[in-house]
């Protein structure tokens, strides 16, 4: 997908940044606003978290948006490459706004209301998929190479900052007691963004309408991701006498189907002519290393926010006398240091990575985040809030240092025509990591609770005059239900004691303690910390592994926007010497003879007929002169002789490579890939840039007319060169 003229205009690039930042901010606020507003939402829907199946539905209210977005990201990236990134980005704004309106209008109560809310959250997720899959690609198209780190850094600040702002907004809206405002707050922003995007954004990249959707790839990817997500969701639900459902045949089947589907998906993509998940892109090591680091970082931190909210809202704040009505807002305020750290480090690291490269900043950021996770792990359940804020600030600084340079490095490595699907792949890895992180954190937390909670609850109840037989039964409350009850500010002991007929038989003072706001949080605090400690330790290890991938990504690798990316993604290259005696080293694709490099440069004298400032209308005569000069130069080179078979092989490779490179240019195309060390001649670079400017302006008008004559020239050139090679061999 080539870039149109004016792609990097100073005015348009800032319009693109501001609009995509608004879209990402809105979508990420929506992801986190629900976490902290769940108590008021479920109270409004009249849902009891201890009722059968309520925990699973509660999780799907939370995860429905992320599941829909993750499953659809890559497909939407392909659709955007086909029909236009801006067009589908605009559609994302509209669909997201529609989903927000519907969610605010949820009319049913109880289970019916939960199901309706899940459906509307999925609609929001579809809109979010369009926004996430295109924002980075639109920015990469709009900004030149030396400013992409800044642009993507600011966009990523909006993404992470939106998650934290959502906690504050959700807390403030929850304090009003009116849960519908949690969804209505998105509507004016969505409407403004839709109109603004329609008016101001333009298609910078030319859509590839002739591409086709990879139907079987879409099906297998969707089934695979959904299977794993369903398995993870219900795997943390109780099953039979077990605290979790990993032995549930349905859960096992879902995970197996998901894994097998993803394996089949990778096989299909390797053989598909137009794959959904372009596996060749993984041959670009900076793209692969960046995505692996992003996946591991998302796995490490994706569930952290949820666990912190449970810790604050369900345990810490109640123990400090904060009323139920105010815990959401106060919990959101406690996370502000993390946002401050990200807002400080994100833009700065983006700017510096444009100048010094992304590897240092992204690697250090991951290590700093790992240190922050370790420090949080050392806190007691009833911590000093200043120390807590300091540790969150460290985590925010680390995430800011990592995210901006890493995203810029991933997108910079991609040819323009692959940025839509590449952006979708990047976002899929990140969202899938966050989704898997939720399952991982919950599984670890529940495992820790299952080990400690029954004994702790049994002891606490007996100490407050509850008969041992009743205490034993209550202590088997599923750990997941305990977590959800804590999150929703709900003390289940009053309901459970009443069910067993004990509440009215114990002293009033003891009953008041057991059903008050302090007893249940203090009871589960120790077991909760045990599970959280294990989860944070594993997350810190994953961040260090991610730092290793970031370190091994190599130096700055930037694909040249100005070169039309029609070449194979990962060529098999050899290095040969210019036949004109300049000593310049050039990398050629062994299979096609095409030149590859960060700035593909050709000898000026060979192509001087085409470097004229005249229009491409005279390019036919110029190219014929270039062909003649090329043959003369090649003949002189070959007459110099070669003394070894290896040198002869290199000479023949040089001939084929230069011939194919010349023919490729004569057809109005230049096939190039990034490989910074391959070239050193500045004159070649300036020559090619002039040629590319002419090609973009006039190639579409004259390529058909010139093409036929140039093909004939090429065939004649091949015949001449065959004769030359025979002479060399003799």
XYZ file of C-alpha atoms in Angstrom:
730
model
C 0.000 0.000 0.000
C 1.883 3.051 -1.267
C 1.659 6.447 0.361
C -0.005 9.320 -1.435
C 1.510 12.765 -1.788
C 1.220 14.946 1.286
C 1.249 11.939 3.576
C 3.591 13.675 5.986
C 2.217 17.228 5.718
C 2.777 19.223 8.900
C -0.894 20.059 9.430
C -2.448 16.710 8.621
C -0.169 14.635 10.838
C -1.257 16.556 13.947
C -4.905 16.207 12.961
C -4.368 12.451 12.650
C -2.624 12.316 16.031
C -5.301 14.262 17.887
C -8.186 12.272 16.392
C -6.656 8.826 16.867
C -5.627 9.785 20.391
C -9.233 10.710 21.133
C -10.440 7.366 19.755
C -7.926 5.293 21.713
C -8.561 7.329 24.862
C -12.310 6.765 24.615
C -11.952 3.021 24.026
C -9.464 2.442 26.856
C -11.468 4.546 29.313
C -14.374 2.256 28.510
C -12.265 -0.809 29.327
C -11.439 0.292 32.868
C -14.433 2.431 33.783
C -16.486 -0.716 34.295
C -14.037 -2.339 36.725
C -14.501 0.312 39.353
C -18.189 0.994 38.659
C -19.249 -2.666 38.888
C -20.703 -2.348 42.398
C -23.165 0.377 41.412
C -23.962 -1.348 38.089
C -24.785 -4.675 39.731
C -26.710 -2.923 42.453
C -28.719 -1.154 39.762
C -29.338 -4.447 37.952
C -30.270 -6.104 41.286
C -27.685 -8.874 40.973
C -26.461 -11.018 43.880
C -22.856 -12.164 43.194
C -23.395 -15.373 45.207
C -26.261 -16.616 43.052
C -25.657 -19.474 40.627
C -23.808 -18.467 37.414
C -23.604 -14.818 38.474
C -19.815 -14.834 38.750
C -19.395 -16.091 35.182
C -21.812 -13.487 33.833
C -20.057 -10.802 35.844
C -16.752 -11.726 34.218
C -18.305 -11.600 30.757
C -19.669 -8.121 31.447
C -16.067 -7.159 32.159
C -14.428 -9.157 29.369
C -17.017 -8.978 26.566
C -15.467 -5.805 25.163
C -11.925 -7.222 25.198
C -12.934 -10.579 23.733
C -14.731 -8.982 20.771
C -11.864 -6.576 20.148
C -9.167 -9.249 20.349
C -10.950 -11.695 18.050
C -11.665 -9.104 15.354
C -8.493 -7.007 15.344
C -6.532 -8.786 12.621
C -9.537 -9.208 10.324
C -10.329 -5.516 10.693
C -6.694 -4.723 9.910
C -6.982 -6.640 6.636
C -10.319 -4.992 5.801
C -8.706 -1.625 6.419
C -5.877 -2.412 3.998
C -8.509 -3.387 1.430
C -11.088 -0.616 1.809
C -9.280 2.211 3.560
C -8.032 2.677 7.099
C -9.717 6.014 7.688
C -13.059 4.755 6.391
C -13.168 1.831 8.812
C -11.709 3.907 11.627
C -14.664 6.293 11.220
C -17.005 3.299 11.294
C -15.399 2.238 14.578
C -16.294 5.544 16.206
C -19.900 5.172 15.076
C -20.319 1.531 16.173
C -18.709 2.194 19.545
C -21.037 5.128 20.183
C -24.058 3.020 19.231
C -22.973 0.295 21.677
C -22.600 2.883 24.444
C -26.125 4.208 23.859
C -27.582 0.684 23.931
C -25.676 -0.228 27.116
C -27.062 2.834 28.879
C -30.583 1.770 27.862
C -30.344 -1.757 29.355
C -33.916 -2.326 30.478
C -33.991 -5.738 32.174
C -32.980 -6.655 35.725
C -31.131 -9.634 37.149
C -29.702 -12.218 34.763
C -31.572 -10.758 31.781
C -29.975 -7.378 32.367
C -26.528 -8.958 32.585
C -27.010 -10.771 29.259
C -28.199 -7.583 27.561
C -25.224 -5.692 28.940
C -22.830 -8.373 27.664
C -24.312 -8.094 24.141
C -23.999 -4.311 24.142
C -20.441 -4.554 25.447
C -19.612 -6.836 22.524
C -21.003 -4.187 20.142
C -18.735 -1.664 21.827
C -15.874 -4.128 21.336
C -16.569 -4.322 17.596
C -16.240 -0.550 17.389
C -13.127 -0.697 19.542
C -11.650 -3.267 17.154
C -11.932 -0.820 14.251
C -10.334 1.925 16.357
C -7.454 -0.152 17.764
C -6.584 -1.867 14.477
C -6.210 1.409 12.578
C -4.945 4.086 14.955
C -1.272 3.053 14.862
C -1.379 2.459 11.088
C -2.930 5.893 10.440
C -0.233 7.537 12.568
C 2.573 5.601 10.890
C 1.286 6.714 7.498
C 0.911 10.340 8.601
C 4.240 10.869 10.391
C 7.770 10.665 8.957
C 10.233 8.196 10.391
C 11.932 10.678 12.719
C 8.658 11.610 14.469
C 6.854 8.287 14.749
C 8.206 7.546 18.193
C 6.717 10.800 19.465
C 3.379 10.213 17.708
C 2.974 6.596 18.749
C 4.256 7.482 22.199
C 1.551 10.082 22.717
C -1.016 7.665 21.339
C 0.171 4.988 23.741
C 0.067 7.470 26.604
C -3.592 7.958 25.734
C -4.115 4.181 25.721
C -2.546 3.533 29.119
C -3.652 6.850 30.559
C -7.199 6.136 29.416
C -7.198 2.959 31.459
C -6.299 4.924 34.568
C -8.554 7.891 33.774
C -11.373 5.376 33.407
C -10.883 4.392 37.034
C -11.241 8.011 38.124
C -14.235 8.721 35.905
C -15.875 5.444 36.888
C -15.344 6.195 40.557
C -16.808 9.686 40.226
C -19.842 8.454 38.295
C -20.360 5.527 40.677
C -20.464 7.997 43.559
C -23.601 9.512 42.002
C -25.361 6.152 42.326
C -26.612 6.308 38.720
C -24.922 3.501 36.787
C -26.225 4.472 33.338
C -23.905 7.480 33.282
C -20.989 5.045 33.100
C -21.990 4.339 29.489
C -23.578 7.658 28.537
C -20.322 9.505 29.229
C -18.905 7.953 26.025
C -21.695 9.217 23.764
C -20.789 12.914 23.301
C -17.121 12.008 22.849
C -18.027 9.310 20.323
C -20.316 11.591 18.319
C -17.724 14.371 18.223
C -15.008 11.920 17.190
C -17.184 10.422 14.455
C -17.944 13.799 12.861
C -14.389 15.050 13.259
C -12.849 11.910 11.760
C -15.252 12.052 8.802
C -14.390 15.690 8.078
C -10.682 15.876 8.888
C -9.071 12.481 8.240
C -8.157 11.374 4.738
C -6.894 8.216 3.112
C -3.128 8.640 2.939
C -2.450 5.043 1.858
C -3.987 3.660 -1.282
C -6.384 0.784 -0.463
C -5.671 -2.633 -1.979
C -9.228 -3.469 -3.029
C -8.152 -6.527 -5.029
C -7.096 -8.368 -1.883
C -9.385 -11.043 -0.530
C -10.406 -11.974 2.958
C -8.860 -15.139 4.318
C -12.150 -16.855 5.229
C -10.714 -20.032 6.754
C -8.054 -18.055 8.543
C -10.746 -15.868 10.080
C -12.806 -18.867 11.155
C -9.930 -20.775 12.763
C -8.548 -17.679 14.511
C -11.973 -16.751 15.885
C -12.696 -20.294 17.087
C -9.218 -20.560 18.593
C -9.344 -17.317 20.544
C -12.943 -17.815 21.665
C -12.240 -21.379 22.770
C -9.299 -20.312 24.899
C -11.168 -17.308 26.327
C -14.186 -19.434 27.242
C -11.958 -22.068 28.793
C -10.075 -19.500 30.858
C -13.282 -17.810 31.997
C -14.980 -20.964 33.212
C -11.749 -22.587 34.336
C -11.635 -20.198 37.275
C -15.232 -21.017 38.197
C -15.857 -23.703 40.882
C -16.654 -27.180 39.585
C -18.055 -29.914 41.798
C -15.982 -30.095 44.959
C -13.110 -28.178 43.373
C -12.437 -24.480 43.894
C -11.730 -24.099 40.154
C -13.034 -25.759 37.021
C -9.880 -26.935 35.263
C -11.077 -30.538 35.517
C -14.458 -29.654 34.004
C -14.760 -31.621 30.709
C -16.351 -28.605 29.037
C -13.454 -26.369 30.018
C -10.884 -28.933 28.875
C -12.717 -29.343 25.551
C -12.890 -25.578 24.981
C -9.176 -25.132 25.575
C -8.230 -28.112 23.377
C -10.473 -26.877 20.558
C -8.969 -23.408 20.933
C -5.363 -24.609 20.817
C -5.974 -26.987 17.884
C -7.789 -24.237 15.972
C -4.848 -21.880 16.438
C -2.431 -24.571 15.216
C -4.614 -25.116 12.140
C -4.739 -21.331 11.711
C -0.937 -21.080 11.536
C -0.821 -23.884 8.951
C -3.487 -22.188 6.822
C -1.702 -18.845 7.014
C 1.584 -20.345 5.832
C -0.044 -21.618 2.642
C -2.597 -18.875 1.992
C -1.892 -16.522 -0.912
C -3.467 -13.625 0.978
C -3.136 -14.584 4.656
C -4.979 -12.872 7.464
C -1.941 -13.172 9.746
C 1.007 -12.522 7.447
C 3.532 -15.017 8.781
C 6.250 -13.532 6.577
C 6.193 -10.450 8.763
C 7.634 -12.560 11.571
C 10.783 -12.895 9.471
C 11.355 -9.219 10.241
C 13.084 -9.746 13.577
C 12.413 -6.274 15.060
C 8.692 -6.818 14.396
C 8.780 -10.270 16.019
C 10.881 -9.250 19.015
C 8.726 -6.196 19.652
C 5.517 -8.224 19.581
C 6.934 -10.903 21.878
C 7.988 -8.220 24.346
C 4.550 -6.597 24.067
C 2.761 -9.923 24.608
C 4.779 -10.772 27.716
C 4.394 -7.257 29.113
C 0.628 -7.421 28.592
C 0.535 -10.837 30.267
C 2.441 -9.424 33.221
C 0.445 -6.263 33.789
C -2.970 -6.877 32.190
C -4.588 -8.262 35.322
C -2.699 -6.037 37.753
C -5.202 -3.183 37.589
C -8.087 -5.494 38.422
C -6.239 -7.007 41.371
C -5.300 -3.566 42.705
C -8.944 -2.471 42.561
C -10.041 -5.597 44.486
C -7.291 -4.906 47.015
C -8.255 -1.256 47.434
C -12.014 -1.404 47.060
C -12.656 -4.733 48.747
C -10.043 -4.835 51.523
C -7.858 -1.779 52.172
C -10.384 1.074 52.023
C -13.108 -0.700 54.064
C -10.501 -1.447 56.731
C -9.781 2.295 56.859
C -13.402 3.243 57.334
C -14.222 4.438 53.806
C -17.939 4.055 53.119
C -19.223 1.813 50.348
C -20.487 4.819 48.358
C -17.024 6.398 48.220
C -14.717 3.393 47.756
C -14.849 3.470 43.904
C -13.737 7.101 43.699
C -11.051 6.778 46.381
C -9.730 3.583 44.775
C -9.435 5.425 41.463
C -7.557 8.288 43.116
C -5.080 5.827 44.631
C -3.989 4.762 41.115
C -3.134 8.305 39.944
C 0.656 7.935 40.576
C 0.789 5.157 38.002
C -0.797 7.472 35.420
C 1.577 10.296 36.355
C 4.572 8.023 35.813
C 3.310 6.996 32.423
C 2.501 10.567 31.380
C 6.040 11.613 32.292
C 7.943 8.749 30.694
C 5.777 8.018 27.635
C 6.312 11.168 25.537
C 9.928 11.603 26.672
C 10.902 8.051 25.722
C 9.075 8.431 22.405
C 11.056 11.561 21.508
C 14.395 10.139 22.651
C 13.829 6.812 20.889
C 13.402 8.689 17.595
C 16.928 10.005 18.095
C 18.748 7.162 19.841
C 16.720 4.084 18.917
C 14.084 2.123 20.853
C 16.102 -0.742 22.318
C 17.622 1.018 25.337
C 14.423 2.732 26.472
C 12.069 -0.206 26.004
C 14.471 -2.620 27.717
C 15.117 -0.335 30.687
C 11.374 0.319 30.956
C 10.615 -3.379 31.310
C 13.302 -3.821 33.954
C 11.981 -0.807 35.889
C 8.453 -2.257 35.707
C 9.728 -5.591 37.033
C 11.364 -3.768 39.956
C 8.075 -1.972 40.624
C 6.169 -5.274 40.685
C 8.696 -6.708 43.121
C 8.365 -3.678 45.404
C 4.553 -3.894 45.432
C 4.988 -7.544 46.336
C 6.807 -6.521 49.521
C 3.902 -4.404 50.813
C 1.717 -5.649 53.676
C -2.024 -5.893 53.087
C -2.501 -2.786 55.263
C 0.199 -0.660 53.636
C 1.481 2.890 54.042
C -0.181 4.808 51.235
C 2.871 6.985 50.461
C 5.006 3.916 49.845
C 2.198 2.382 47.765
C 1.996 5.503 45.600
C 5.775 5.547 45.128
C 5.803 1.959 43.896
C 2.915 2.622 41.502
C 4.819 5.644 40.166
C 7.806 3.380 39.444
C 5.579 0.924 37.561
C 4.074 3.797 35.556
C 7.505 5.156 34.650
C 8.613 1.722 33.492
C 5.533 1.147 31.355
C 5.914 4.601 29.808
C 9.565 3.983 28.961
C 8.685 0.681 27.296
C 5.417 1.214 25.451
C 6.157 4.202 23.219
C 9.517 3.064 21.757
C 8.340 -0.529 21.411
C 5.227 0.376 19.428
C 7.195 2.755 17.226
C 9.807 0.058 16.556
C 7.126 -2.465 15.577
C 5.371 -0.105 13.173
C 8.600 1.328 11.719
C 9.695 -2.156 10.704
C 6.635 -2.647 8.480
C 6.309 -1.762 4.792
C 3.453 0.667 4.137
C 1.218 -1.938 2.507
C 1.373 -4.176 5.591
C 0.742 -1.533 8.249
C -2.972 -2.215 8.534
C -2.632 -5.948 9.115
C 0.608 -5.384 11.064
C -1.113 -2.927 13.377
C -3.921 -5.439 13.837
C -1.412 -8.165 14.682
C 0.327 -5.883 17.173
C -2.942 -4.967 18.868
C -4.042 -8.630 18.852
C -0.914 -9.677 20.727
C -1.392 -6.897 23.261
C -5.120 -7.513 23.793
C -4.693 -11.286 23.887
C -1.961 -10.815 26.475
C -4.263 -8.686 28.606
C -7.064 -11.230 28.301
C -4.806 -14.142 29.188
C -3.404 -12.066 32.029
C -6.855 -11.768 33.580
C -7.218 -15.546 33.500
C -3.695 -16.035 34.807
C -4.080 -13.562 37.686
C -7.451 -14.963 38.684
C -6.176 -18.550 38.543
C -3.156 -17.731 40.695
C -5.231 -15.661 43.102
C -7.881 -18.359 43.470
C -5.223 -21.021 43.961
C -3.734 -18.920 46.755
C -7.140 -18.272 48.303
C -8.064 -21.956 48.086
C -4.956 -22.818 50.094
C -5.431 -20.250 52.860
C -9.031 -18.994 52.922
C -10.923 -22.062 54.294
C -8.682 -22.385 57.342
C -8.615 -18.640 57.977
C -12.394 -18.341 57.659
C -12.988 -21.387 59.856
C -10.787 -19.969 62.624
C -12.305 -16.497 62.421
C -15.901 -17.733 62.562
C -15.277 -20.088 65.493
C -13.595 -17.268 67.420
C -16.849 -15.309 67.096
C -19.095 -18.022 68.559
C -20.127 -19.734 65.301
C -20.509 -23.539 65.782
C -17.687 -25.494 64.190
C -20.025 -27.497 61.939
C -21.571 -24.331 60.495
C -18.192 -22.592 60.265
C -16.825 -25.558 58.282
C -19.655 -25.298 55.764
C -19.324 -21.525 55.358
C -15.543 -21.799 54.997
C -16.063 -23.722 51.759
C -17.430 -20.599 50.074
C -15.877 -20.660 46.551
C -12.795 -18.400 46.436
C -14.039 -16.749 43.241
C -17.289 -15.768 44.963
C -15.267 -14.304 47.834
C -13.226 -12.200 45.406
C -16.305 -10.913 43.608
C -18.071 -10.178 46.882
C -15.068 -8.169 48.044
C -14.934 -6.277 44.739
C -18.629 -5.411 44.916
C -18.411 -4.336 48.566
C -20.693 -7.179 49.598
C -20.327 -9.071 52.883
C -21.750 -12.554 52.195
C -21.574 -13.721 55.825
C -24.891 -12.194 56.868
C -26.734 -14.008 54.082
C -24.899 -17.291 54.744
C -25.428 -17.190 58.521
C -29.109 -16.511 57.968
C -29.384 -19.478 55.578
C -27.994 -21.775 58.293
C -30.316 -20.273 60.934
C -27.436 -19.062 63.105
C -27.631 -15.291 62.751
C -30.462 -14.890 65.272
C -28.892 -17.272 67.799
C -25.568 -15.556 68.369
C -25.064 -12.479 70.582
C -26.026 -9.194 68.957
C -22.531 -7.789 69.393
C -20.989 -10.767 67.591
C -23.591 -10.611 64.821
C -22.830 -6.924 64.314
C -19.122 -7.680 63.972
C -19.615 -10.596 61.574
C -21.947 -8.682 59.244
C -20.113 -5.345 59.466
C -17.809 -3.803 56.876
C -14.538 -4.727 58.572
C -14.742 -8.417 59.421
C -14.968 -9.955 55.944
C -12.196 -7.762 54.411
C -9.891 -8.532 57.337
C -10.742 -12.234 57.027
C -9.780 -12.553 53.360
C -6.878 -10.055 53.504
C -4.189 -12.603 54.404
C -5.219 -15.268 51.860
C -5.616 -12.550 49.216
C -2.084 -11.322 49.818
C -0.750 -14.869 49.508
C -2.270 -15.251 46.035
C -1.345 -11.728 44.948
C 2.266 -12.230 46.004
C 2.590 -15.296 43.790
C 0.956 -13.498 40.840
C 3.237 -10.468 41.169
C 6.347 -12.652 41.366
C 5.422 -14.509 38.163
C 4.627 -11.198 36.457
C 8.026 -9.765 37.390
C 9.731 -12.800 35.838
C 7.736 -12.358 32.612
C 8.732 -8.691 32.455
C 12.399 -9.656 32.695
C 11.970 -12.196 29.880
C 10.252 -9.473 27.832
C 13.243 -7.217 28.544
C 15.517 -9.907 27.102
C 13.526 -9.983 23.846
C 13.638 -6.196 23.738
C 17.390 -6.212 24.224
C 17.862 -8.732 21.409
C 15.750 -6.795 18.885
C 18.860 -5.210 17.361
C 19.556 -1.629 16.499
C 17.038 0.807 15.029
C 15.352 -0.706 11.975
C 13.178 1.620 9.902
C 11.418 0.709 6.702
C 11.638 3.489 4.141
C 8.126 4.863 3.532
C 9.183 6.338 0.235
C 9.913 2.927 -1.257
C 6.914 1.003 -2.511
C 6.814 -2.199 -0.494
C 6.067 -4.769 -3.146
C 8.972 -7.023 -2.383
C 8.968 -10.272 -0.480
C 9.073 -9.514 3.213
C 12.160 -11.487 4.099
C 14.475 -11.858 1.088
C 17.323 -14.328 0.971
C 20.133 -11.855 0.327
C 23.785 -11.879 -0.634
C 26.123 -8.897 -0.705
C 27.799 -8.040 -4.026
C 29.977 -5.207 -5.317
C 28.915 -2.507 -7.749
C 30.176 -3.379 -11.276
C 31.175 0.252 -11.803
C 34.095 0.114 -9.429
C 32.710 2.372 -6.691
C 33.229 -0.247 -4.023
C 29.623 0.095 -2.880
C 28.150 -3.045 -1.307
C 24.601 -3.890 -2.362
C 22.279 -6.615 -0.985
C 20.305 -8.570 -3.578
C 17.512 -11.081 -3.321
C 18.938 -14.369 -4.589
C 15.525 -15.379 -5.965
C 14.672 -12.162 -7.861
C 17.881 -10.181 -8.114
C 16.123 -7.185 -6.580
C 18.006 -4.710 -4.420
C 17.058 -4.350 -0.752
C 18.122 -1.799 1.814
C 17.088 0.941 4.173
C 17.826 3.483 1.480
C 18.094 1.641 -1.840
C 20.663 3.559 -3.888
C 21.835 3.099 -7.478
C 24.919 4.503 -9.229
C 24.000 7.925 -10.589
C 25.799 7.479 -13.901
C 23.841 4.335 -14.692
C 20.470 5.982 -14.184
C 21.311 9.571 -15.033
C 18.871 9.545 -17.943
C 16.070 8.991 -15.425
C 17.296 11.518 -12.867
C 16.502 14.407 -15.162
C 14.021 16.928 -13.854
C 11.895 16.349 -16.970
C 8.689 14.378 -16.682
C 8.465 10.623 -17.002
C 6.995 11.210 -20.443
C 10.596 11.268 -21.678
C 11.555 8.354 -19.503
C 11.524 5.862 -22.372
C 14.425 7.521 -24.173
C 16.232 8.101 -20.894
C 15.894 4.477 -19.887
C 17.178 3.309 -23.264
C 20.269 5.464 -22.719
C 20.604 4.029 -19.238
C 20.389 0.515 -20.658
C 23.141 1.276 -23.142
C 25.381 2.775 -20.485
C 24.682 -0.169 -18.222
C 25.761 -2.638 -20.909
C 28.923 -0.680 -21.620
C 29.832 -0.493 -17.949
C 29.055 -4.160 -17.487
C 31.215 -5.130 -20.477
C 34.142 -3.130 -19.079
C 33.738 -4.805 -15.736
C 33.610 -8.270 -17.209
C 36.630 -7.696 -19.429
C 38.607 -7.139 -16.247
C 38.450 -10.890 -15.747
C 37.999 -13.075 -12.684
C 40.458 -15.624 -11.429
C 38.315 -17.852 -9.274
C 35.008 -19.644 -9.467
C 33.759 -17.876 -6.365
C 34.590 -14.485 -7.902
C 32.887 -15.503 -11.144
C 29.790 -16.509 -9.192
C 29.753 -13.128 -7.462
C 30.179 -11.332 -10.810
C 27.266 -13.242 -12.335
C 25.180 -12.519 -9.258
C 26.088 -8.857 -9.612
C 25.073 -8.816 -13.268
C 21.732 -10.449 -12.551
C 21.067 -8.221 -9.607
C 21.856 -4.966 -11.353
C 19.920 -6.006 -14.435
C 16.834 -6.873 -12.388
C 17.158 -3.702 -10.335
C 17.355 -1.612 -13.518
C 14.371 -3.391 -15.049
C 12.428 -2.984 -11.830
C 13.036 0.753 -11.899
C 12.235 1.013 -15.611
C 8.775 -0.372 -14.872
C 8.209 2.483 -12.458
C 8.767 0.458 -9.309
C 11.550 0.243 -6.810
C 11.555 -2.701 -4.475
C 13.229 -1.998 -1.200
C 13.477 -3.221 2.371
C 15.284 -1.924 5.423
C 18.826 -3.176 5.944
C 20.829 -0.236 7.200
C 24.312 -1.703 7.011
C 23.977 -2.716 3.353
C 24.601 0.704 1.799
C 26.960 3.591 2.451
C 26.784 5.878 -0.631
C 24.834 9.089 0.058
C 24.789 9.964 -3.633
C 22.767 6.832 -4.362
C 20.195 7.774 -1.737
C 19.610 11.299 -3.043
C 19.350 9.955 -6.597
C 16.710 7.399 -5.689
C 14.656 9.900 -3.716
C 14.438 12.135 -6.802
C 13.403 9.163 -8.900
C 10.741 8.164 -6.402
C 9.250 11.655 -6.374
C 8.901 11.497 -10.164
C 7.480 7.989 -10.006
C 4.793 8.962 -7.508
C 3.720 11.910 -9.638
C 3.712 10.422 -13.109
C 4.126 6.648 -13.046
C 0.385 6.040 -12.936
C -0.032 8.036 -16.184
C 2.795 6.578 -18.219
C 3.492 3.121 -16.865
C 1.363 1.299 -19.430
C 2.857 3.173 -22.395
C 6.412 2.800 -21.201
C 5.984 -0.712 -19.922
C 5.660 -2.421 -23.293
C 8.767 -0.798 -24.723
C 10.717 -1.355 -21.538
C 9.807 -5.036 -21.481
C 11.254 -5.322 -24.970
C 14.395 -3.541 -23.792
C 14.578 -5.924 -20.869
C 14.345 -8.998 -23.081
C 17.101 -7.643 -25.331
C 19.167 -6.854 -22.269
C 18.754 -10.407 -20.979
C 19.969 -11.793 -24.316
C 23.030 -9.539 -24.227
C 23.788 -10.412 -20.629
C 23.486 -14.135 -21.317
C 26.201 -13.719 -23.906
C 28.302 -11.762 -21.422
C 28.033 -14.486 -18.838
C 29.140 -17.093 -21.365
C 32.225 -14.973 -22.040
C 32.938 -14.723 -18.315
C 32.611 -18.482 -17.867
C 34.950 -19.145 -20.800
